[in-house]
Amino acid sequence: MKLILRNCLLRSTRRRTWTTLLLCISLLLTGCWERQELNELAFVLGVGIDKVGDKYNVSMQAVIPSEIAGKSSGYSTPVALYQSTVDNVYDALREFTLMSPRQSYLGHIRVLVIGEELAREGIAPVLDVFKRSREPRSDFYVMVARDSLASEVLSVLTPLEKIPSIKLFNSLSRSHKASAKTTTATLDEVINDLFSQGLSPVLTGVLMDGSAREGMERSNVQSVEPRTKLRYRGVAIFEKDKMKGWLDEDEAVGLNYITDKVVTNTGFVMGTDNRPIVVEALRAKTERKVKMLNGVPNIFIHVKLLTNVQEVPSEMDIGTPQAINFITKEAENKLVELLRTSCTRIISKYNIDAMGFGHLIYQHNPEAWSELKGRYGEHYLGKIPVHYSASIKINRIGTLDKSFLSEVKK
């Protein structure tokens, strides 16, 4: 009998112990204390920031869900643009609630557009809030509004893609892969470039072609040719966090080759009859090395390309080994000249290390970098010997050896 009572008492004690333990653990569980319903959120996909005096004009492009879902609800546009002039960027989130019935949600931002005036003054203060906040992801693209305001860029309605911010994101991603005239830069990449030794960030410029007022009207996407279009043109070069100027297309292409950011690209060489032969780079790889020669750091840039011949306005017969060798050598020489010219222009115009030569030396030999920087200061770029080379392989020339244009003329 005593044994039975002892077992019952033991089981009762265990139950109380487990119950107490579970109650204590439950106090540590927060549950969904910060939950927000979807119908309470305004999804912001694009943010634009301009400088207005000593204040910021922050534009937030929010999606109208019913317009995207396919069932019209009476609205005329798929997005709404909320603007507020504030002392700091974070205040714009509070101002948003004064204009919108929903709370802003920044977890799906695709683009951050910075006005050119603000870019020239310095972008670090406005990037801080996006990096510090727990809500935005850092995979969105940062770009500069060229010859226009960031708010105007975000107000333009676009065909094919209903949401302008998605259009800007996809267009930059695809143009960078198809052409080396633009470059992509996410928030993390920009901040990393700002803090790296011997490296400066570059951002693609977005240009508004047309009137901002016409671009925000529904009629802009109801015609075969939109009156106002958004297009990428030029690359903004920065010294630390301040924009110093624009690179033209050739300079941007050369810079992308030097920094190993080319996916594919198209160029041409002149045939023996002085007519063009168009060549497309299918794969590109740039090897960057530092070698110490006589105590001086030398940089060696070697670009490897796998190419196809895509168009032959020239009447040259390209089906022979001699012709292939000729095209290959001409393309290699032209590419090397492009690299050299682009680098020389950037250094002579801006003296900014967008190529990352200083960072390359710092990674290879920190002592050599310290000596170089200590001896020449900010003018070290002109003291670094840079050697360029290229190797190009032609994979295919198409189904024709010689163009049929000469036969058509006969």
Coordinates of C-alpha atoms in Angstrom, one line a residue:
M1 CA 0.0 0.0 0.0
K2 CA 2.8 2.4 0.9
L3 CA 4.5 1.6 -2.4
I4 CA 1.4 2.4 -4.4
L5 CA 1.0 5.7 -2.5
R6 CA 4.6 6.6 -3.1
N7 CA 4.3 5.9 -6.9
C8 CA 1.1 8.0 -7.1
L9 CA 2.9 10.9 -5.3
L10 CA 5.9 10.6 -7.6
R11 CA 3.7 10.8 -10.7
S12 CA 1.9 13.8 -9.3
T13 CA 5.2 15.5 -8.6
R14 CA 6.4 14.8 -12.2
R15 CA 3.2 16.2 -13.6
R16 CA 3.5 19.4 -11.6
T17 CA 7.2 19.7 -12.6
W18 CA 6.4 19.3 -16.4
T19 CA 3.4 21.7 -16.1
T20 CA 5.6 24.3 -14.4
L21 CA 8.3 23.8 -17.0
L22 CA 5.9 24.2 -20.0
L23 CA 4.4 27.3 -18.5
C24 CA 7.8 28.8 -18.1
I25 CA 8.8 28.0 -21.7
S26 CA 5.5 29.5 -23.0
L27 CA 6.5 32.8 -21.4
L28 CA 9.5 32.9 -23.7
L29 CA 7.4 32.4 -26.9
T30 CA 6.5 35.7 -28.5
G31 CA 4.0 34.3 -31.0
C32 CA 2.9 36.7 -33.7
W33 CA 3.1 39.8 -31.7
E34 CA 4.3 41.8 -34.7
R35 CA 2.0 40.3 -37.3
Q36 CA 0.4 42.4 -40.0
E37 CA -2.3 41.4 -42.4
L38 CA -1.8 41.7 -46.1
N39 CA -4.8 44.0 -46.5
E40 CA -3.1 46.4 -44.0
L41 CA 0.1 46.8 -46.0
A42 CA 1.1 49.0 -48.9
F43 CA 3.8 47.2 -50.9
V44 CA 6.5 49.7 -51.9
L45 CA 8.5 48.6 -54.9
G46 CA 10.4 51.7 -55.8
V47 CA 11.8 54.6 -53.8
G48 CA 13.2 57.9 -55.2
I49 CA 15.1 60.4 -53.2
D50 CA 15.8 64.0 -54.4
K51 CA 17.4 66.9 -52.6
V52 CA 15.3 70.0 -52.0
G53 CA 17.3 72.7 -50.2
D54 CA 18.4 71.1 -46.9
K55 CA 15.6 68.6 -47.0
Y56 CA 14.8 65.4 -48.8
N57 CA 11.9 64.7 -51.2
V58 CA 11.2 61.0 -50.8
S59 CA 8.9 59.3 -53.4
M60 CA 7.5 55.9 -52.7
Q61 CA 5.9 53.9 -55.5
A62 CA 3.2 51.6 -54.0
V63 CA 1.3 48.9 -55.9
I64 CA -2.5 48.9 -56.2
P65 CA -3.2 45.2 -55.6
S66 CA -6.6 45.1 -57.4
E67 CA -5.1 46.4 -60.6
I68 CA -2.3 43.8 -60.6
A69 CA -4.7 41.0 -59.8
G70 CA -6.5 41.4 -63.2
K71 CA -9.8 42.5 -62.0
S72 CA -10.3 46.2 -62.5
S73 CA -11.5 48.1 -59.5
G74 CA -12.0 51.5 -61.0
Y75 CA -8.5 52.8 -60.6
S76 CA -6.7 54.1 -63.7
T77 CA -3.1 53.2 -62.8
P78 CA -1.5 50.1 -61.3
V79 CA 0.7 52.1 -58.9
A80 CA 0.4 55.2 -56.7
L81 CA 3.2 57.6 -56.0
Y82 CA 3.4 59.2 -52.5
Q83 CA 5.8 62.1 -52.0
S84 CA 6.9 63.9 -48.9
T85 CA 9.5 66.5 -48.1
V86 CA 11.2 65.6 -44.8
D87 CA 14.3 66.3 -42.8
N88 CA 15.5 62.7 -43.0
V89 CA 14.6 59.7 -45.0
Y90 CA 13.1 57.7 -42.1
D91 CA 10.5 60.5 -41.5
A92 CA 9.0 59.7 -44.9
L93 CA 7.7 56.4 -43.5
R94 CA 5.7 58.3 -40.9
E95 CA 4.5 60.8 -43.5
F96 CA 3.3 57.9 -45.6
T97 CA 0.7 57.0 -43.1
L98 CA -0.8 60.5 -43.3
M99 CA -1.5 60.0 -46.9
S100 CA -2.2 56.2 -47.2
P101 CA -4.8 54.0 -45.4
R102 CA -2.1 51.3 -45.3
Q103 CA 1.2 50.9 -43.6
S104 CA 4.2 51.0 -45.9
Y105 CA 6.1 47.7 -46.4
L106 CA 9.7 47.9 -47.8
G107 CA 10.5 44.3 -48.0
H108 CA 9.9 44.1 -51.8
I109 CA 11.8 47.2 -53.0
R110 CA 13.3 46.6 -56.5
V111 CA 14.9 50.0 -57.2
L112 CA 16.3 53.0 -55.4
V113 CA 16.5 56.0 -57.7
I114 CA 18.7 58.8 -56.5
G115 CA 18.4 62.3 -58.0
E116 CA 21.6 63.7 -59.6
E117 CA 21.8 66.7 -57.3
L118 CA 21.7 64.5 -54.3
A119 CA 24.2 62.1 -55.8
R120 CA 26.7 64.9 -56.3
E121 CA 26.2 66.0 -52.7
G122 CA 26.7 62.5 -51.2
I123 CA 24.7 59.3 -51.1
A124 CA 26.0 57.7 -47.9
P125 CA 23.5 59.4 -45.5
V126 CA 20.5 58.1 -47.5
L127 CA 21.9 54.6 -47.8
D128 CA 22.3 54.3 -44.1
V129 CA 18.5 54.0 -43.4
F130 CA 18.1 51.2 -45.9
K131 CA 21.0 49.2 -44.6
R132 CA 20.1 49.8 -40.9
S133 CA 16.4 48.9 -41.2
R134 CA 15.4 45.2 -40.8
E135 CA 12.6 45.5 -43.3
P136 CA 14.2 46.1 -46.8
R137 CA 16.2 43.3 -48.4
S138 CA 19.5 44.5 -49.9
D139 CA 19.1 42.9 -53.4
F140 CA 17.5 45.9 -55.0
Y141 CA 19.4 48.0 -57.6
V142 CA 20.6 51.6 -56.9
M143 CA 20.7 54.0 -59.9
V144 CA 21.0 57.7 -60.6
A145 CA 18.3 59.8 -62.3
R146 CA 20.0 61.6 -65.2
D147 CA 18.8 65.1 -66.1
S148 CA 15.6 64.6 -64.2
L149 CA 14.3 64.1 -60.7
A150 CA 13.9 60.7 -59.1
S151 CA 10.3 61.4 -58.4
E152 CA 9.7 62.1 -62.2
V153 CA 11.4 58.8 -63.1
L154 CA 9.1 56.8 -60.7
S155 CA 6.0 58.6 -62.0
V156 CA 6.3 57.3 -65.6
L157 CA 4.0 54.5 -66.6
T158 CA 5.6 51.8 -68.7
P159 CA 4.2 49.3 -71.3
L160 CA 4.8 45.6 -71.2
E161 CA 5.5 45.8 -67.5
K162 CA 2.7 47.4 -65.5
I163 CA 4.8 48.3 -62.5
P164 CA 7.5 50.8 -63.4
S165 CA 9.9 49.7 -60.6
I166 CA 9.8 46.1 -61.9
K167 CA 10.4 47.4 -65.4
L168 CA 13.5 49.3 -64.2
F169 CA 14.8 46.3 -62.3
N170 CA 14.3 43.8 -65.2
S171 CA 15.5 46.2 -67.8
L172 CA 18.7 46.9 -66.0
S173 CA 19.3 43.2 -65.2
R174 CA 18.8 42.2 -68.9
S175 CA 20.6 45.1 -70.4
H176 CA 23.7 44.4 -68.3
K177 CA 23.7 40.8 -69.5
A178 CA 23.1 41.7 -73.1
S179 CA 25.3 44.8 -73.3
A180 CA 28.2 46.1 -71.3
K181 CA 26.9 49.7 -71.5
T182 CA 25.3 49.5 -68.1
T183 CA 26.2 48.0 -64.8
T184 CA 24.2 46.6 -61.9
A185 CA 24.9 47.6 -58.3
T186 CA 22.9 46.4 -55.3
L187 CA 22.8 48.2 -51.9
D188 CA 25.4 45.8 -50.4
E189 CA 27.7 46.2 -53.4
V190 CA 27.5 50.0 -53.3
I191 CA 28.2 50.1 -49.5
N192 CA 31.1 47.6 -49.9
D193 CA 32.7 49.8 -52.6
L194 CA 32.3 52.9 -50.4
F195 CA 34.3 51.2 -47.6
S196 CA 36.9 49.4 -49.7
Q197 CA 40.5 50.6 -50.1
G198 CA 41.3 51.8 -53.6
L199 CA 37.8 51.3 -55.1
S200 CA 35.0 53.6 -56.1
P201 CA 31.4 52.8 -56.9
V202 CA 29.7 53.3 -60.2
L203 CA 26.0 53.5 -60.8
T204 CA 23.9 53.3 -64.0
G205 CA 22.0 56.5 -65.0
V206 CA 18.3 56.3 -65.9
L207 CA 17.1 58.9 -68.4
M208 CA 13.5 60.1 -68.9
D209 CA 12.9 60.6 -72.6
G210 CA 9.9 62.9 -72.8
S211 CA 7.6 64.9 -70.5
A212 CA 7.1 63.8 -66.9
R213 CA 3.5 65.0 -67.0
E214 CA 2.6 62.9 -70.1
G215 CA 4.5 59.9 -68.7
M216 CA 2.2 59.7 -65.6
E217 CA -1.0 59.7 -67.7
R218 CA -2.7 56.4 -68.6
S219 CA -2.6 57.5 -72.2
N220 CA 1.2 57.0 -72.1
V221 CA 0.7 53.2 -72.3
Q222 CA -2.4 53.3 -74.5
S223 CA -0.5 54.2 -77.7
V224 CA 1.8 52.1 -79.9
E225 CA 4.7 54.4 -79.1
P226 CA 4.7 55.9 -75.6
R227 CA 5.2 59.6 -75.4
T228 CA 7.5 59.3 -72.5
K229 CA 10.0 56.4 -72.1
L230 CA 12.6 55.4 -69.5
R231 CA 16.0 54.3 -70.8
Y232 CA 19.4 53.7 -69.3
R233 CA 22.2 55.9 -70.5
G234 CA 25.7 56.4 -69.1
V235 CA 27.3 55.4 -65.9
A236 CA 27.8 57.7 -63.0
I237 CA 31.3 57.6 -61.4
F238 CA 31.8 58.4 -57.7
E239 CA 34.6 59.6 -55.5
K240 CA 33.8 58.1 -52.2
D241 CA 30.1 58.8 -51.9
K242 CA 30.0 61.9 -54.1
M243 CA 29.2 61.7 -57.8
K244 CA 31.8 63.4 -60.0
G245 CA 30.5 62.9 -63.6
W246 CA 29.3 60.5 -66.3
L247 CA 31.1 57.9 -68.3
D248 CA 30.1 57.6 -72.0
E249 CA 29.3 54.2 -73.5
D250 CA 32.8 53.3 -74.7
E251 CA 34.2 54.2 -71.3
A252 CA 31.5 52.2 -69.5
V253 CA 32.2 49.2 -71.8
G254 CA 35.9 49.3 -71.2
L255 CA 35.4 49.7 -67.4
N256 CA 33.1 46.7 -67.3
Y257 CA 35.7 44.6 -69.2
I258 CA 38.5 45.7 -66.8
T259 CA 36.4 44.9 -63.7
D260 CA 35.2 41.5 -65.1
K261 CA 31.5 42.6 -65.2
V262 CA 30.8 41.7 -68.9
V263 CA 28.4 38.8 -69.5
T264 CA 27.9 39.3 -73.3
N265 CA 28.6 42.2 -75.6
T266 CA 28.6 43.0 -79.3
G267 CA 31.3 44.8 -81.3
F268 CA 32.6 44.9 -84.8
V269 CA 35.9 44.9 -86.8
M270 CA 36.6 46.2 -90.3
G271 CA 37.1 43.5 -93.0
T272 CA 39.8 43.7 -95.7
D273 CA 37.4 45.7 -97.8
N274 CA 37.0 48.3 -94.9
R275 CA 33.4 47.1 -94.2
P276 CA 32.2 45.9 -90.8
I277 CA 32.0 42.4 -89.5
V278 CA 29.8 42.2 -86.3
V279 CA 31.1 39.9 -83.6
E280 CA 29.2 38.9 -80.4
A281 CA 31.0 37.8 -77.2
L282 CA 29.1 34.8 -75.8
R283 CA 31.3 34.5 -72.7
A284 CA 33.8 36.9 -71.2
K285 CA 36.3 36.4 -68.4
T286 CA 38.8 39.0 -67.2
E287 CA 41.9 37.9 -65.3
R288 CA 43.4 40.5 -63.0
K289 CA 46.9 40.0 -61.5
V290 CA 49.5 42.0 -59.6
K291 CA 53.2 41.4 -60.0
M292 CA 56.0 43.3 -58.3
L293 CA 58.6 44.3 -60.8
N294 CA 61.6 46.2 -59.5
G295 CA 59.7 47.0 -56.3
V296 CA 56.8 48.5 -58.2
P297 CA 53.3 46.9 -58.4
N298 CA 52.4 46.2 -62.0
I299 CA 48.8 45.2 -63.0
F300 CA 48.1 42.7 -65.7
I301 CA 44.7 42.6 -67.3
H302 CA 43.9 39.7 -69.6
V303 CA 40.4 39.3 -71.2
K304 CA 39.3 36.0 -72.7
L305 CA 36.3 35.9 -75.1
L306 CA 34.4 33.2 -76.8
T307 CA 32.6 34.8 -79.8
N308 CA 30.3 34.2 -82.8
V309 CA 30.2 36.1 -86.0
Q310 CA 26.6 37.5 -86.2
E311 CA 26.5 39.8 -89.2
V312 CA 28.8 40.4 -92.2
P313 CA 28.0 43.5 -94.3
S314 CA 31.6 43.1 -95.6
E315 CA 32.1 41.1 -98.8
M316 CA 35.1 39.4 -97.3
D317 CA 35.1 35.6 -97.4
I318 CA 35.4 34.6 -93.7
G319 CA 35.3 30.9 -94.2
T320 CA 39.1 30.5 -94.5
P321 CA 41.6 30.0 -91.7
Q322 CA 43.4 33.1 -92.8
A323 CA 40.2 35.2 -92.6
I324 CA 39.5 33.8 -89.1
N325 CA 43.0 34.7 -87.9
F326 CA 42.6 38.1 -89.4
I327 CA 39.3 38.8 -87.6
T328 CA 40.6 37.4 -84.4
K329 CA 43.7 39.6 -84.4
E330 CA 41.7 42.7 -85.3
A331 CA 39.2 42.0 -82.5
E332 CA 42.0 41.5 -80.0
N333 CA 43.8 44.7 -80.9
K334 CA 40.6 46.7 -80.9
L335 CA 39.6 45.3 -77.4
V336 CA 43.1 46.1 -76.0
E337 CA 42.8 49.6 -77.4
L338 CA 39.4 50.0 -75.8
L339 CA 40.6 48.9 -72.4
R340 CA 43.6 51.2 -72.5
T341 CA 41.7 54.2 -73.8
S342 CA 38.9 53.8 -71.3
C343 CA 41.3 53.6 -68.4
T344 CA 43.3 56.6 -69.6
R345 CA 40.2 58.8 -70.0
I346 CA 38.8 57.9 -66.6
I347 CA 42.1 58.7 -64.9
S348 CA 42.7 61.9 -66.9
K349 CA 39.2 63.3 -66.4
Y350 CA 38.4 62.2 -62.9
N351 CA 41.5 60.6 -61.3
I352 CA 39.1 58.1 -59.7
D353 CA 39.9 54.4 -59.2
A354 CA 36.7 52.9 -60.5
M355 CA 38.8 50.1 -62.0
G356 CA 39.8 49.0 -58.5
F357 CA 43.5 48.9 -59.2
G358 CA 44.3 50.2 -55.7
H359 CA 42.0 47.6 -54.1
L360 CA 43.7 44.9 -56.2
I361 CA 47.2 45.9 -55.0
Y362 CA 45.9 46.2 -51.4
Q363 CA 44.6 42.6 -51.5
H364 CA 47.9 41.3 -53.1
N365 CA 50.4 43.3 -51.1
P366 CA 49.2 45.6 -48.3
E367 CA 52.7 46.9 -47.7
A368 CA 53.1 47.9 -51.4
W369 CA 49.7 49.6 -51.3
S370 CA 50.6 51.6 -48.2
E371 CA 53.9 52.7 -49.7
L372 CA 52.2 53.7 -53.0
K373 CA 49.5 55.6 -51.3
G374 CA 51.9 57.3 -48.9
R375 CA 54.2 58.4 -51.7
Y376 CA 51.7 59.6 -54.3
G377 CA 48.5 60.2 -52.2
E378 CA 45.4 60.4 -54.4
H379 CA 47.4 60.6 -57.6
Y380 CA 48.7 57.0 -57.4
L381 CA 46.8 55.9 -60.4
G382 CA 49.1 57.6 -62.9
K383 CA 52.1 55.8 -61.3
I384 CA 50.8 52.2 -61.7
P385 CA 52.0 50.4 -64.9
V386 CA 49.0 48.5 -66.4
H387 CA 49.5 45.9 -69.1
Y388 CA 46.5 44.8 -71.3
S389 CA 46.1 41.7 -73.4
A390 CA 43.2 39.7 -74.9
S391 CA 42.6 36.3 -76.4
I392 CA 39.5 35.8 -78.5
K393 CA 38.2 32.5 -79.9
I394 CA 35.6 32.5 -82.7
N395 CA 33.2 29.6 -82.1
R396 CA 30.9 29.9 -85.1
I397 CA 30.7 32.1 -88.2
G398 CA 27.1 31.1 -89.2
T399 CA 25.8 29.2 -92.1
L400 CA 27.5 31.4 -94.7
D401 CA 31.2 31.9 -95.5
K402 CA 30.8 34.8 -97.8
S403 CA 28.0 37.4 -97.8
F404 CA 25.4 37.1 -100.5
L405 CA 25.2 40.9 -100.8
S406 CA 27.7 41.0 -103.7
E407 CA 25.6 38.6 -105.7
V408 CA 22.5 40.6 -105.1
K409 CA 24.2 43.7 -106.5
K410 CA 25.1 41.9 -109.7

